[in-house]
Short mmCIF file of C-alpha atoms and ligand atoms in Angstrom, two decimals:
data_model
loop_
_atom_site.label_atom_id
_atom_site.label_comp_id
_atom_site.label_asym_id
_atom_site.label_seq_id
_atom_site.Cartn_x
_atom_site.Cartn_y
_atom_site.Cartn_z
CA MET A 332 -2.31 -43.01 18.70
CA ARG A 333 1.31 -44.11 16.68
CA ASP A 334 3.08 -41.96 13.78
CA ILE A 335 3.65 -43.60 9.86
CA GLU A 336 6.71 -44.41 9.20
CA TRP A 337 7.56 -44.58 5.65
CA LEU A 338 10.12 -46.57 3.90
CA ASP A 339 9.21 -45.91 -0.03
CA ASN A 340 6.32 -43.90 -1.85
CA ALA A 341 3.66 -47.31 -1.17
CA THR A 342 4.67 -49.03 2.11
CA PHE A 343 5.47 -47.68 5.21
CA GLU A 344 5.37 -48.78 9.24
CA ILE A 345 3.05 -48.65 11.99
CA GLY A 346 3.13 -49.88 15.50
CA GLY A 347 6.27 -52.54 14.20
CA HIS A 348 3.76 -53.69 11.21
CA LYS A 349 4.94 -52.89 7.45
CA ILE A 350 1.66 -52.69 5.48
CA THR A 351 1.89 -52.36 1.87
CA MET A 352 -0.62 -50.10 -0.53
CA ASN A 353 -1.23 -52.07 -3.43
CA TYR A 354 -3.93 -50.81 -5.05
CA GLU A 355 -5.07 -52.55 -8.31
CA TYR A 356 -8.29 -52.72 -10.65
CA GLY A 357 -10.26 -55.97 -10.14
CA GLY A 358 -7.84 -56.86 -6.97
CA SER A 359 -4.24 -56.49 -5.89
CA LYS A 360 -2.88 -59.90 -6.09
CA ARG A 361 -0.85 -58.86 -2.82
CA LYS A 362 -1.14 -61.73 0.12
CA SER A 363 -0.26 -60.43 3.62
CA ALA A 364 2.75 -62.40 5.46
CA PRO A 365 2.94 -62.27 8.80
CA SER A 366 3.33 -58.15 10.09
CA ASP A 367 3.50 -57.31 6.17
CA PHE A 368 0.12 -56.77 5.35
CA THR A 369 -1.51 -55.96 2.08
CA MET A 370 -3.78 -52.75 1.86
CA MET A 371 -5.84 -52.10 -1.31
CA LYS A 372 -5.82 -47.28 -0.65
CA SER A 373 -3.83 -45.42 -2.90
CA ARG A 374 -1.42 -42.62 -0.58
CA SER A 375 -4.40 -40.19 -1.03
CA PHE A 376 -7.32 -42.67 0.66
CA LEU A 377 -4.85 -42.53 3.66
CA ASP A 378 -4.23 -39.00 3.73
CA GLN A 379 -8.11 -38.39 4.39
CA TYR A 380 -8.16 -41.29 7.15
CA LEU A 381 -5.28 -39.33 8.76
CA GLN A 382 -6.44 -35.87 9.46
CA HIS A 383 -8.68 -37.16 11.81
CA LYS A 384 -5.65 -38.49 13.68
CA GLY A 385 -6.75 -37.21 17.71
CA GLU A 386 -10.57 -38.11 16.85
CA ASP A 387 -12.06 -39.56 19.31
CA PHE A 388 -12.56 -43.04 17.60
CA ARG A 389 -12.97 -45.61 20.36
CA ARG A 390 -15.41 -48.26 18.84
CA ILE A 391 -14.72 -49.34 15.34
CA LEU A 392 -16.55 -51.18 12.55
CA GLU A 393 -15.00 -52.07 9.26
CA MET A 394 -16.84 -53.27 6.57
CA GLY A 395 -14.66 -55.48 3.80
CA VAL A 396 -11.43 -56.03 4.91
CA TYR A 397 -9.64 -57.95 1.31
CA GLN A 398 -6.12 -58.67 3.07
CA GLY A 399 -6.15 -56.99 6.29
CA GLY A 400 -3.78 -53.63 5.88
CA SER A 401 -6.90 -51.95 6.36
CA PHE A 402 -8.01 -53.19 9.61
CA VAL A 403 -4.46 -53.03 11.19
CA PHE A 404 -3.88 -49.59 9.80
CA LEU A 405 -7.69 -48.05 11.90
CA ASP A 406 -6.55 -49.91 14.75
CA GLN A 407 -2.41 -48.88 15.27
CA VAL A 408 -3.75 -45.52 14.18
CA PHE A 409 -6.94 -45.18 16.37
CA ASN A 410 -5.37 -47.15 18.58
CA PRO A 411 -9.50 -47.72 19.76
CA ASP A 412 -11.07 -49.80 22.73
CA ARG A 413 -12.85 -51.89 20.20
CA ILE A 414 -12.09 -52.82 16.77
CA SER A 415 -14.65 -55.13 14.85
CA ALA A 416 -14.75 -55.94 11.19
CA ILE A 417 -17.47 -58.37 8.95
CA GLU A 418 -15.81 -59.56 5.33
CA LEU A 419 -17.87 -61.22 3.16
CA ALA A 420 -15.29 -64.29 1.47
CA VAL A 421 -14.94 -67.09 3.94
CA GLU A 422 -10.93 -67.79 3.07
CA PRO A 423 -8.79 -67.15 5.98
CA ILE A 424 -6.46 -64.22 5.85
CA PRO A 425 -3.91 -65.34 7.95
CA ALA A 426 -1.89 -62.92 8.86
CA LEU A 427 -5.08 -61.16 10.15
CA ASP A 428 -5.50 -64.20 12.25
CA ALA A 429 -3.24 -64.01 13.94
CA TYR A 430 -3.09 -59.80 14.35
CA VAL A 431 -6.64 -60.20 15.60
CA GLU A 432 -5.57 -63.41 18.13
CA LYS A 433 -3.17 -61.38 19.45
CA HIS A 434 -5.41 -58.21 20.10
CA LYS A 435 -8.49 -60.60 20.94
CA ALA A 436 -9.31 -58.82 24.07
CA ARG A 437 -10.18 -56.02 21.84
CA ALA A 438 -10.53 -57.05 17.90
CA SER A 439 -13.30 -59.48 16.10
CA LEU A 440 -13.23 -60.86 12.31
CA TYR A 441 -15.99 -62.47 10.92
CA TYR A 442 -16.16 -63.67 7.86
CA GLY A 443 -18.47 -64.64 5.81
CA THR A 444 -20.37 -61.97 7.23
CA SER A 445 -22.23 -59.66 4.44
CA GLN A 446 -23.39 -55.97 5.15
CA ASP A 447 -26.37 -56.52 4.50
CA ASP A 448 -27.48 -59.39 6.57
CA VAL A 449 -28.59 -56.92 9.28
CA PRO A 450 -29.71 -59.39 12.06
CA ARG A 451 -25.99 -60.33 12.35
CA LEU A 452 -24.75 -57.12 12.55
CA ALA A 453 -27.34 -56.27 14.85
CA GLN A 454 -25.93 -59.22 17.08
CA ILE A 455 -22.04 -57.75 16.24
CA ILE A 456 -23.08 -53.86 17.44
CA ASP A 457 -24.38 -55.18 20.23
CA GLN A 458 -22.17 -57.79 21.31
CA ASP A 459 -18.91 -55.99 20.60
CA PHE A 460 -20.00 -52.80 21.49
CA GLY A 461 -22.49 -52.28 23.71
CA GLY A 462 -24.79 -50.90 20.80
CA GLU A 463 -22.75 -48.01 20.27
CA LEU A 464 -20.17 -47.06 17.35
CA ASP A 465 -17.44 -44.10 16.85
CA LEU A 466 -16.30 -45.04 13.58
CA VAL A 467 -17.45 -46.57 10.56
CA VAL A 468 -15.19 -47.68 7.44
CA ASP A 469 -17.63 -49.33 4.77
CA ASP A 470 -14.96 -50.52 1.92
CA ALA A 471 -17.27 -53.69 0.79
CA SER A 472 -19.75 -54.52 -1.39
CA HIS A 473 -19.41 -50.43 -3.24
CA PHE A 474 -23.40 -51.90 -4.12
CA TYR A 475 -25.85 -49.28 -3.59
CA ASP A 476 -28.05 -52.05 -2.53
CA GLN A 477 -26.27 -53.59 0.71
CA THR A 478 -24.21 -50.66 1.42
CA LYS A 479 -28.20 -49.09 1.59
CA ALA A 480 -29.28 -51.82 4.06
CA GLY A 481 -25.69 -51.40 6.36
CA PHE A 482 -25.49 -47.44 6.42
CA ALA A 483 -29.46 -47.56 7.45
CA TYR A 484 -28.79 -50.18 10.29
CA ALA A 485 -25.13 -48.84 11.62
CA PHE A 486 -25.51 -45.33 11.05
CA PRO A 487 -28.38 -44.70 13.73
CA ARG A 488 -25.81 -46.97 15.90
CA LEU A 489 -23.12 -43.39 15.38
CA ARG A 490 -23.14 -41.76 19.24
CA PRO A 491 -23.84 -38.32 17.76
CA GLY A 492 -21.34 -36.98 16.11
CA GLY A 493 -19.56 -40.07 15.12
CA LEU A 494 -18.08 -40.61 11.72
CA TYR A 495 -19.75 -43.22 8.35
CA ILE A 496 -17.36 -43.42 6.03
CA ILE A 497 -18.15 -45.03 2.53
CA GLU A 498 -15.05 -45.51 0.09
CA ASP A 499 -15.49 -46.10 -3.59
CA TRP A 500 -18.60 -44.72 -4.21
CA SER A 501 -17.71 -42.99 -7.26
CA TRP A 502 -16.86 -46.52 -9.15
CA SER A 503 -20.20 -46.28 -11.74
CA PHE A 504 -18.69 -43.11 -13.28
CA PHE A 505 -15.53 -44.84 -14.45
CA GLU A 506 -15.02 -45.31 -18.36
CA ASP A 507 -14.23 -49.84 -17.69
CA TYR A 508 -17.51 -49.62 -15.53
CA GLN A 509 -19.99 -48.19 -17.95
CA ARG A 510 -19.24 -51.46 -20.64
CA GLU A 511 -22.63 -53.51 -20.71
CA ASP A 512 -20.51 -56.25 -19.76
CA HIS A 513 -19.33 -55.34 -16.59
CA PRO A 514 -19.46 -57.93 -13.53
CA TRP A 515 -20.89 -54.59 -11.54
CA ALA A 516 -23.14 -53.75 -15.25
CA ALA A 517 -26.09 -55.15 -12.98
CA HIS A 518 -25.47 -53.16 -10.00
CA HIS A 519 -26.92 -50.04 -9.17
CA SER A 520 -24.18 -47.20 -8.41
CA LEU A 521 -23.47 -45.86 -5.31
CA ALA A 522 -24.36 -42.50 -6.21
CA ASN A 523 -28.08 -43.05 -5.79
CA LEU A 524 -26.60 -43.59 -2.49
CA ALA A 525 -25.08 -40.05 -2.34
CA VAL A 526 -28.55 -38.37 -3.28
CA ASP A 527 -30.24 -40.52 -0.25
CA LEU A 528 -28.39 -39.03 2.06
CA MET A 529 -28.91 -35.61 0.88
CA GLU A 530 -32.66 -36.12 1.40
CA GLU A 531 -31.89 -38.12 4.49
CA MET A 532 -30.00 -34.42 5.93
CA ALA A 533 -32.66 -32.30 4.84
CA LEU A 534 -35.59 -33.57 6.05
CA GLY A 535 -34.54 -36.51 8.45
CA GLY A 536 -32.29 -34.63 11.33
CA ALA A 537 -29.76 -37.93 11.77
CA ILE A 538 -27.26 -36.55 9.93
CA GLU A 539 -24.77 -33.14 10.79
CA ASP A 540 -22.99 -33.18 7.20
CA MET A 541 -21.28 -35.16 5.04
CA ILE A 542 -18.21 -34.27 3.14
CA VAL A 543 -18.57 -36.39 -0.67
CA SER A 544 -14.70 -35.92 -2.31
CA PRO A 545 -13.58 -38.23 -5.19
CA HIS A 546 -12.76 -41.29 -3.17
CA MET A 547 -14.80 -41.40 -0.25
CA ILE A 548 -18.08 -39.30 1.45
CA LYS A 549 -17.45 -39.01 4.76
CA VAL A 550 -21.29 -38.75 6.60
CA ARG A 551 -21.63 -36.80 10.48
CA ARG A 552 -24.11 -38.14 12.96
CA SER A 553 -25.33 -35.22 14.47
CA GLN A 554 -26.51 -34.94 17.82
CA GLN A 555 -30.08 -35.68 17.51
CA LYS A 556 -31.23 -38.68 18.30
CA ALA A 557 -32.40 -40.27 15.24
CA SER A 558 -33.19 -43.98 15.32
CA GLU A 559 -33.79 -45.09 11.64
CA ILE A 560 -33.20 -44.06 8.88
CA PHE A 561 -34.68 -43.50 5.22
CA LYS A 562 -38.19 -42.88 6.35
CA THR A 563 -38.87 -40.85 3.17
CA ASN A 564 -38.89 -40.76 -0.24
CA ALA A 565 -39.31 -37.14 -1.14
CA ARG A 566 -37.90 -36.82 -5.10
CA ARG A 567 -41.13 -33.76 -5.36
CA GLY A 568 -43.64 -36.88 -5.15
CA ARG A 569 -42.10 -38.24 -7.99
CA ASN A 570 -40.71 -41.38 -9.40
CA TYR A 571 -37.24 -41.77 -10.35
CA GLN A 572 -35.10 -44.51 -11.94
CA LEU A 573 -31.84 -45.68 -10.19
CA ILE A 574 -28.41 -44.84 -12.28
C1 LIG B 938 -12.20 -53.15 -1.54
S1 LIG B 938 -11.73 -54.90 -0.91
C2 LIG B 938 -11.66 -53.62 1.02
C3 LIG B 938 -10.15 -53.31 1.45
C4 LIG B 938 -9.63 -52.78 2.15
N1 LIG B 938 -10.28 -52.56 3.21
C5 LIG B 938 -8.27 -52.43 2.14
O1 LIG B 938 -8.39 -51.16 2.00
O2 LIG B 938 -7.92 -53.25 2.18
C6 LIG B 938 -13.41 -55.26 -0.31
C7 LIG B 938 -13.65 -56.23 -0.19
O3 LIG B 938 -15.32 -56.20 1.04
C8 LIG B 938 -15.81 -58.21 1.10
N2 LIG B 938 -16.66 -57.55 0.82
C9 LIG B 938 -17.60 -57.78 -0.85
N3 LIG B 938 -18.97 -57.78 -0.43
C10 LIG B 938 -19.22 -57.75 0.77
C11 LIG B 938 -20.54 -57.63 1.53
N4 LIG B 938 -21.79 -57.95 0.77
N5 LIG B 938 -19.95 -57.21 2.69
C12 LIG B 938 -19.26 -57.56 3.16
N6 LIG B 938 -17.67 -57.80 2.67
C13 LIG B 938 -18.48 -57.82 1.24
C14 LIG B 938 -14.95 -58.25 -0.40
O4 LIG B 938 -14.67 -59.55 -0.23
C15 LIG B 938 -13.87 -57.52 -0.08
O5 LIG B 938 -12.72 -58.00 0.75
#
């Protein structure tokens, strides 16, 4: 478990790597360089992860790496036995590739892999983690269908007490995303998933609790052995529309 040393308000060093937080609407333009990574999070996100320092997160799966800063951050802060990540984009991130290569006994990165590609997810979770995870960080599509598909498969693979973090669930409430010509206008809000999770928590038994905060939802796996989730559809027996 390594400590963070702040160099300025947006940049810190950990384990000999510099990480700069560059959170820009539409995507950071800052590319990672060797041991000089870009992370698309603000400091308040970071604090929410640091609250868990010391927790037993030996097997970490990240969805959505962008320039790789979060991958290095998770690896350095939690010092897992195994960390793997999936990323939809196929364009390599050389600085991250070099990091993964250096730590290849325990680190893997799969480009061109979508979080809703369940057969591939199953393969990766089995092959890299022996089928069981301690922490999943989903900072990938932020779309309801894809996020739910990844969650439905990966959440039951958490060990009892494991944690699943879904970042940026609240985008659909913000002004820019309300526009009909916004590129995400046709996608359903992740707020729908928050309601699905509440339903699951009430009826399904696999969820111990969930913490919803402005930037993320943290879902804690219960001690029960539920292998499937989202089996019910009990919104008072009524049809409902997704927002
Ligand atoms: C917000 S960025 C991730 C930022 C990174 N976790 C960080 O904190 O620096 C979202 C990333 O998810 C990837 N992505 C989008 N849809 C995805 C999907 N369906 N499956 C996996 N990755 C996806 C994007 O290509 C992008 O790199």
